[in-house]
Amino acid sequence: MISAREVVKRAGVDVNLLIDRLTSAATAELSAVYRYTILTVHPLGFADEGLRQILKEIRDEDRRHFDALVGRIYELDGRLPDDIRQFLEGGPARPEDSSADAEDPATALVEEVRRAVHPYSGLCNLTEGRDQRTYLLARAIRNEKIEHMAWLEEFLGTKPPGRFHRGFRGRSPFLARLPAAPEETEPPA
């Protein structure tokens, strides 16, 4: 039986680079879960219950993204640090509380989500045609990030309403369509 790591390596992907990028993305997702949790209870002043609901939905989907990324890291024989502080140190730099103190916090949230799309585009470029499982994962998360951006833009009134549907919290529609992790990895035909 051949490992997932070996299959990806044989396909021409630098597995260590891939694991580093997946780990960075997982760190960003966990940080986002924390940030949105704080924002949903923080007195926002600029938002009504509608924005809080959107933030809760985004938070729950980001938690699913984190779980899926960690699963793929371990499938590739990667490992995350046992100490959360060490894990978070390797993450992307974030401006200190940019959304809470910005002149227009809702717009700052949209920009934050827009920036979150880029790492997944990079993962798609790295794995397209060579590592289908990671490619599909990155593409699904990227599509959900784009949906998050649309939800926030709708809230701001910059797009027509209709994309955000309450009651589907954390369902991650793109991620949910992916097949489950294989029990064992077979070499490509």
PDB file of C-alpha atoms in Angstrom:
ATOM      1  CA  MET A   1       0.000   0.000   0.000  1.00  0.00           C
ATOM      2  CA  ILE A   2       1.344   3.386  -0.989  1.00  0.00           C
ATOM      3  CA  SER A   3       0.854   6.445   1.228  1.00  0.00           C
ATOM      4  CA  ALA A   4      -0.964   9.608   0.177  1.00  0.00           C
ATOM      5  CA  ARG A   5       2.310  11.464   0.645  1.00  0.00           C
ATOM      6  CA  GLU A   6       4.066   9.197  -1.843  1.00  0.00           C
ATOM      7  CA  VAL A   7       1.246   9.523  -4.405  1.00  0.00           C
ATOM      8  CA  VAL A   8       1.407  13.316  -4.216  1.00  0.00           C
ATOM      9  CA  LYS A   9       5.209  13.292  -4.349  1.00  0.00           C
ATOM     10  CA  ARG A  10       5.167  11.045  -7.448  1.00  0.00           C
ATOM     11  CA  ALA A  11       2.739  13.480  -9.069  1.00  0.00           C
ATOM     12  CA  GLY A  12       5.400  16.186  -8.854  1.00  0.00           C
ATOM     13  CA  VAL A  13       4.179  18.206  -5.878  1.00  0.00           C
ATOM     14  CA  ASP A  14       6.631  19.371  -3.214  1.00  0.00           C
ATOM     15  CA  VAL A  15       4.873  17.683  -0.289  1.00  0.00           C
ATOM     16  CA  ASN A  16       6.681  19.688   2.396  1.00  0.00           C
ATOM     17  CA  LEU A  17       5.675  22.954   0.708  1.00  0.00           C
ATOM     18  CA  LEU A  18       2.116  21.667   0.378  1.00  0.00           C
ATOM     19  CA  ILE A  19       1.959  20.722   4.071  1.00  0.00           C
ATOM     20  CA  ASP A  20       3.363  24.158   5.004  1.00  0.00           C
ATOM     21  CA  ARG A  21       0.679  25.906   2.952  1.00  0.00           C
ATOM     22  CA  LEU A  22      -2.065  23.675   4.346  1.00  0.00           C
ATOM     23  CA  THR A  23      -0.793  24.354   7.873  1.00  0.00           C
ATOM     24  CA  SER A  24      -0.763  28.100   7.249  1.00  0.00           C
ATOM     25  CA  ALA A  25      -4.322  27.902   5.938  1.00  0.00           C
ATOM     26  CA  ALA A  26      -5.402  25.841   8.969  1.00  0.00           C
ATOM     27  CA  THR A  27      -3.844  28.416  11.288  1.00  0.00           C
ATOM     28  CA  ALA A  28      -5.737  31.198   9.513  1.00  0.00           C
ATOM     29  CA  GLU A  29      -9.002  29.243   9.793  1.00  0.00           C
ATOM     30  CA  LEU A  30      -8.578  28.630  13.521  1.00  0.00           C
ATOM     31  CA  SER A  31      -7.715  32.304  14.037  1.00  0.00           C
ATOM     32  CA  ALA A  32     -10.824  33.276  12.072  1.00  0.00           C
ATOM     33  CA  VAL A  33     -13.015  31.006  14.213  1.00  0.00           C
ATOM     34  CA  TYR A  34     -11.674  32.740  17.299  1.00  0.00           C
ATOM     35  CA  ARG A  35     -12.068  36.212  15.787  1.00  0.00           C
ATOM     36  CA  TYR A  36     -15.653  35.681  14.628  1.00  0.00           C
ATOM     37  CA  THR A  37     -16.594  34.150  17.968  1.00  0.00           C
ATOM     38  CA  ILE A  38     -15.362  37.307  19.702  1.00  0.00           C
ATOM     39  CA  LEU A  39     -17.118  39.565  17.171  1.00  0.00           C
ATOM     40  CA  THR A  40     -20.469  37.805  17.660  1.00  0.00           C
ATOM     41  CA  VAL A  41     -20.480  38.682  21.368  1.00  0.00           C
ATOM     42  CA  HIS A  42     -18.648  42.017  21.144  1.00  0.00           C
ATOM     43  CA  PRO A  43     -20.834  45.128  21.065  1.00  0.00           C
ATOM     44  CA  LEU A  44     -20.413  45.972  17.389  1.00  0.00           C
ATOM     45  CA  GLY A  45     -22.440  49.157  17.425  1.00  0.00           C
ATOM     46  CA  PHE A  46     -22.680  49.185  13.646  1.00  0.00           C
ATOM     47  CA  ALA A  47     -24.501  45.916  13.223  1.00  0.00           C
ATOM     48  CA  ASP A  48     -27.826  44.384  13.912  1.00  0.00           C
ATOM     49  CA  GLU A  49     -28.653  40.763  14.573  1.00  0.00           C
ATOM     50  CA  GLY A  50     -28.345  40.088  10.824  1.00  0.00           C
ATOM     51  CA  LEU A  51     -24.599  40.667  10.830  1.00  0.00           C
ATOM     52  CA  ARG A  52     -24.171  38.573  13.969  1.00  0.00           C
ATOM     53  CA  GLN A  53     -25.981  35.706  12.225  1.00  0.00           C
ATOM     54  CA  ILE A  54     -23.716  36.015   9.183  1.00  0.00           C
ATOM     55  CA  LEU A  55     -20.621  36.014  11.410  1.00  0.00           C
ATOM     56  CA  LYS A  56     -21.860  32.892  13.203  1.00  0.00           C
ATOM     57  CA  GLU A  57     -22.422  31.141   9.885  1.00  0.00           C
ATOM     58  CA  ILE A  58     -18.946  32.095   8.664  1.00  0.00           C
ATOM     59  CA  ARG A  59     -17.405  31.004  11.973  1.00  0.00           C
ATOM     60  CA  ASP A  60     -19.059  27.593  11.800  1.00  0.00           C
ATOM     61  CA  GLU A  61     -17.982  27.028   8.205  1.00  0.00           C
ATOM     62  CA  ASP A  62     -14.432  28.149   9.029  1.00  0.00           C
ATOM     63  CA  ARG A  63     -14.361  25.544  11.811  1.00  0.00           C
ATOM     64  CA  ARG A  64     -15.258  22.891   9.236  1.00  0.00           C
ATOM     65  CA  HIS A  65     -12.524  24.234   6.961  1.00  0.00           C
ATOM     66  CA  PHE A  66     -10.022  23.889   9.811  1.00  0.00           C
ATOM     67  CA  ASP A  67     -11.100  20.298  10.452  1.00  0.00           C
ATOM     68  CA  ALA A  68     -10.817  19.372   6.756  1.00  0.00           C
ATOM     69  CA  LEU A  69      -7.388  21.000   6.393  1.00  0.00           C
ATOM     70  CA  VAL A  70      -6.029  19.244   9.472  1.00  0.00           C
ATOM     71  CA  GLY A  71      -7.352  15.940   8.142  1.00  0.00           C
ATOM     72  CA  ARG A  72      -5.520  16.462   4.847  1.00  0.00           C
ATOM     73  CA  ILE A  73      -2.301  17.479   6.616  1.00  0.00           C
ATOM     74  CA  TYR A  74      -2.311  14.201   8.541  1.00  0.00           C
ATOM     75  CA  GLU A  75      -3.220  12.191   5.411  1.00  0.00           C
ATOM     76  CA  LEU A  76      -0.003  13.572   3.911  1.00  0.00           C
ATOM     77  CA  ASP A  77       1.931  12.442   7.014  1.00  0.00           C
ATOM     78  CA  GLY A  78       2.233  16.010   8.261  1.00  0.00           C
ATOM     79  CA  ARG A  79       1.903  16.918  11.911  1.00  0.00           C
ATOM     80  CA  LEU A  80       0.740  19.957  13.845  1.00  0.00           C
ATOM     81  CA  PRO A  81       2.378  21.097  17.071  1.00  0.00           C
ATOM     82  CA  ASP A  82       0.771  19.882  20.296  1.00  0.00           C
ATOM     83  CA  ASP A  83       1.046  23.398  21.775  1.00  0.00           C
ATOM     84  CA  ILE A  84      -1.536  25.788  20.323  1.00  0.00           C
ATOM     85  CA  ARG A  85       0.719  28.798  20.918  1.00  0.00           C
ATOM     86  CA  GLN A  86       3.415  27.241  18.762  1.00  0.00           C
ATOM     87  CA  PHE A  87       0.804  26.427  16.105  1.00  0.00           C
ATOM     88  CA  LEU A  88      -0.566  29.971  16.019  1.00  0.00           C
ATOM     89  CA  GLU A  89       2.918  31.553  15.873  1.00  0.00           C
ATOM     90  CA  GLY A  90       3.361  30.187  12.359  1.00  0.00           C
ATOM     91  CA  GLY A  91       0.131  31.751  11.144  1.00  0.00           C
ATOM     92  CA  PRO A  92      -0.436  34.791   9.018  1.00  0.00           C
ATOM     93  CA  ALA A  93       0.091  38.175  10.585  1.00  0.00           C
ATOM     94  CA  ARG A  94      -3.179  39.959  11.340  1.00  0.00           C
ATOM     95  CA  PRO A  95      -3.742  43.616  11.981  1.00  0.00           C
ATOM     96  CA  GLU A  96      -4.707  44.121  15.602  1.00  0.00           C
ATOM     97  CA  ASP A  97      -8.485  44.142  15.948  1.00  0.00           C
ATOM     98  CA  SER A  98      -8.851  45.858  12.558  1.00  0.00           C
ATOM     99  CA  SER A  99     -12.586  45.201  12.197  1.00  0.00           C
ATOM    100  CA  ALA A 100     -13.605  46.294  15.679  1.00  0.00           C
ATOM    101  CA  ASP A 101     -11.869  49.674  15.525  1.00  0.00           C
ATOM    102  CA  ALA A 102     -12.097  50.500  11.832  1.00  0.00           C
ATOM    103  CA  GLU A 103     -14.080  53.501  10.710  1.00  0.00           C
ATOM    104  CA  ASP A 104     -16.302  51.132   8.718  1.00  0.00           C
ATOM    105  CA  PRO A 105     -15.993  47.733  10.445  1.00  0.00           C
ATOM    106  CA  ALA A 106     -18.312  45.894   8.058  1.00  0.00           C
ATOM    107  CA  THR A 107     -16.193  46.933   5.081  1.00  0.00           C
ATOM    108  CA  ALA A 108     -13.082  45.824   6.982  1.00  0.00           C
ATOM    109  CA  LEU A 109     -14.692  42.404   7.462  1.00  0.00           C
ATOM    110  CA  VAL A 110     -15.333  42.116   3.718  1.00  0.00           C
ATOM    111  CA  GLU A 111     -11.683  42.943   3.014  1.00  0.00           C
ATOM    112  CA  GLU A 112     -10.552  40.391   5.586  1.00  0.00           C
ATOM    113  CA  VAL A 113     -12.631  37.667   3.927  1.00  0.00           C
ATOM    114  CA  ARG A 114     -11.420  38.786   0.479  1.00  0.00           C
ATOM    115  CA  ARG A 115      -7.806  38.308   1.629  1.00  0.00           C
ATOM    116  CA  ALA A 116      -8.713  34.840   2.942  1.00  0.00           C
ATOM    117  CA  VAL A 117      -9.502  33.672  -0.616  1.00  0.00           C
ATOM    118  CA  HIS A 118      -5.933  34.075  -1.916  1.00  0.00           C
ATOM    119  CA  PRO A 119      -4.204  31.197  -0.080  1.00  0.00           C
ATOM    120  CA  TYR A 120      -6.758  28.770  -1.501  1.00  0.00           C
ATOM    121  CA  SER A 121      -6.197  30.019  -5.030  1.00  0.00           C
ATOM    122  CA  GLY A 122      -2.492  29.342  -4.464  1.00  0.00           C
ATOM    123  CA  LEU A 123      -3.245  25.830  -3.201  1.00  0.00           C
ATOM    124  CA  CYS A 124      -5.396  25.221  -6.277  1.00  0.00           C
ATOM    125  CA  ASN A 125      -2.569  26.359  -8.553  1.00  0.00           C
ATOM    126  CA  LEU A 126      -0.061  24.150  -6.718  1.00  0.00           C
ATOM    127  CA  THR A 127      -2.175  20.995  -6.875  1.00  0.00           C
ATOM    128  CA  GLU A 128      -4.318  21.265 -10.016  1.00  0.00           C
ATOM    129  CA  GLY A 129      -3.868  18.177 -12.177  1.00  0.00           C
ATOM    130  CA  ARG A 130      -1.449  16.615  -9.704  1.00  0.00           C
ATOM    131  CA  ASP A 131      -3.181  16.187  -6.319  1.00  0.00           C
ATOM    132  CA  GLN A 132      -6.897  15.947  -6.940  1.00  0.00           C
ATOM    133  CA  ARG A 133      -7.895  15.520  -3.284  1.00  0.00           C
ATOM    134  CA  THR A 134      -6.107  18.672  -2.086  1.00  0.00           C
ATOM    135  CA  TYR A 135      -7.199  20.574  -5.188  1.00  0.00           C
ATOM    136  CA  LEU A 136     -10.871  19.765  -4.572  1.00  0.00           C
ATOM    137  CA  LEU A 137     -10.526  20.669  -0.895  1.00  0.00           C
ATOM    138  CA  ALA A 138      -8.871  24.023  -1.645  1.00  0.00           C
ATOM    139  CA  ARG A 139     -11.384  24.808  -4.389  1.00  0.00           C
ATOM    140  CA  ALA A 140     -14.337  24.013  -2.112  1.00  0.00           C
ATOM    141  CA  ILE A 141     -12.988  26.229   0.676  1.00  0.00           C
ATOM    142  CA  ARG A 142     -12.186  29.018  -1.795  1.00  0.00           C
ATOM    143  CA  ASN A 143     -15.763  28.883  -3.110  1.00  0.00           C
ATOM    144  CA  GLU A 144     -17.151  29.085   0.417  1.00  0.00           C
ATOM    145  CA  LYS A 145     -14.896  32.074   1.178  1.00  0.00           C
ATOM    146  CA  ILE A 146     -16.288  33.782  -1.918  1.00  0.00           C
ATOM    147  CA  GLU A 147     -19.795  33.066  -0.594  1.00  0.00           C
ATOM    148  CA  HIS A 148     -18.817  34.604   2.759  1.00  0.00           C
ATOM    149  CA  MET A 149     -17.668  37.715   0.952  1.00  0.00           C
ATOM    150  CA  ALA A 150     -20.991  37.859  -0.927  1.00  0.00           C
ATOM    151  CA  TRP A 151     -22.960  37.538   2.329  1.00  0.00           C
ATOM    152  CA  LEU A 152     -21.106  40.467   3.863  1.00  0.00           C
ATOM    153  CA  GLU A 153     -21.400  42.554   0.704  1.00  0.00           C
ATOM    154  CA  GLU A 154     -25.147  41.884   0.636  1.00  0.00           C
ATOM    155  CA  PHE A 155     -25.385  43.017   4.234  1.00  0.00           C
ATOM    156  CA  LEU A 156     -23.648  46.257   3.259  1.00  0.00           C
ATOM    157  CA  GLY A 157     -26.046  46.696   0.377  1.00  0.00           C
ATOM    158  CA  THR A 158     -23.390  46.544  -2.314  1.00  0.00           C
ATOM    159  CA  LYS A 159     -24.998  43.474  -3.916  1.00  0.00           C
ATOM    160  CA  PRO A 160     -28.594  42.338  -4.296  1.00  0.00           C
ATOM    161  CA  PRO A 161     -29.826  40.196  -1.398  1.00  0.00           C
ATOM    162  CA  GLY A 162     -30.617  36.530  -1.722  1.00  0.00           C
ATOM    163  CA  ARG A 163     -27.424  34.537  -1.282  1.00  0.00           C
ATOM    164  CA  PHE A 164     -27.432  34.289   2.508  1.00  0.00           C
ATOM    165  CA  HIS A 165     -29.905  31.767   3.894  1.00  0.00           C
ATOM    166  CA  ARG A 166     -30.336  31.578   7.637  1.00  0.00           C
ATOM    167  CA  GLY A 167     -30.588  28.216   9.323  1.00  0.00           C
ATOM    168  CA  PHE A 168     -27.850  26.427   7.432  1.00  0.00           C
ATOM    169  CA  ARG A 169     -25.151  27.308   9.920  1.00  0.00           C
ATOM    170  CA  GLY A 170     -21.864  25.560   9.328  1.00  0.00           C
ATOM    171  CA  ARG A 171     -23.143  23.267   6.628  1.00  0.00           C
ATOM    172  CA  SER A 172     -20.278  24.117   4.254  1.00  0.00           C
ATOM    173  CA  PRO A 173     -22.127  23.189   1.054  1.00  0.00           C
ATOM    174  CA  PHE A 174     -19.028  22.968  -1.146  1.00  0.00           C
ATOM    175  CA  LEU A 175     -16.962  21.069   1.409  1.00  0.00           C
ATOM    176  CA  ALA A 176     -19.810  18.659   2.179  1.00  0.00           C
ATOM    177  CA  ARG A 177     -19.806  17.474  -1.456  1.00  0.00           C
ATOM    178  CA  LEU A 178     -16.271  16.100  -1.238  1.00  0.00           C
ATOM    179  CA  PRO A 179     -15.782  12.365  -0.840  1.00  0.00           C
ATOM    180  CA  ALA A 180     -14.619  11.083   2.534  1.00  0.00           C
ATOM    181  CA  ALA A 181     -10.933  10.337   3.075  1.00  0.00           C
ATOM    182  CA  PRO A 182      -9.986   6.950   1.640  1.00  0.00           C
ATOM    183  CA  GLU A 183      -9.094   4.198   4.072  1.00  0.00           C
ATOM    184  CA  GLU A 184      -6.052   3.365   2.006  1.00  0.00           C
ATOM    185  CA  THR A 185      -4.414   5.118  -0.897  1.00  0.00           C
ATOM    186  CA  GLU A 186      -3.976   3.339  -4.190  1.00  0.00           C
ATOM    187  CA  PRO A 187      -1.354   4.398  -6.730  1.00  0.00           C
ATOM    188  CA  PRO A 188      -2.673   6.312  -9.738  1.00  0.00           C
ATOM    189  CA  ALA A 189      -3.569   4.175 -12.748  1.00  0.00           C
TER     190      ALA A 189
END
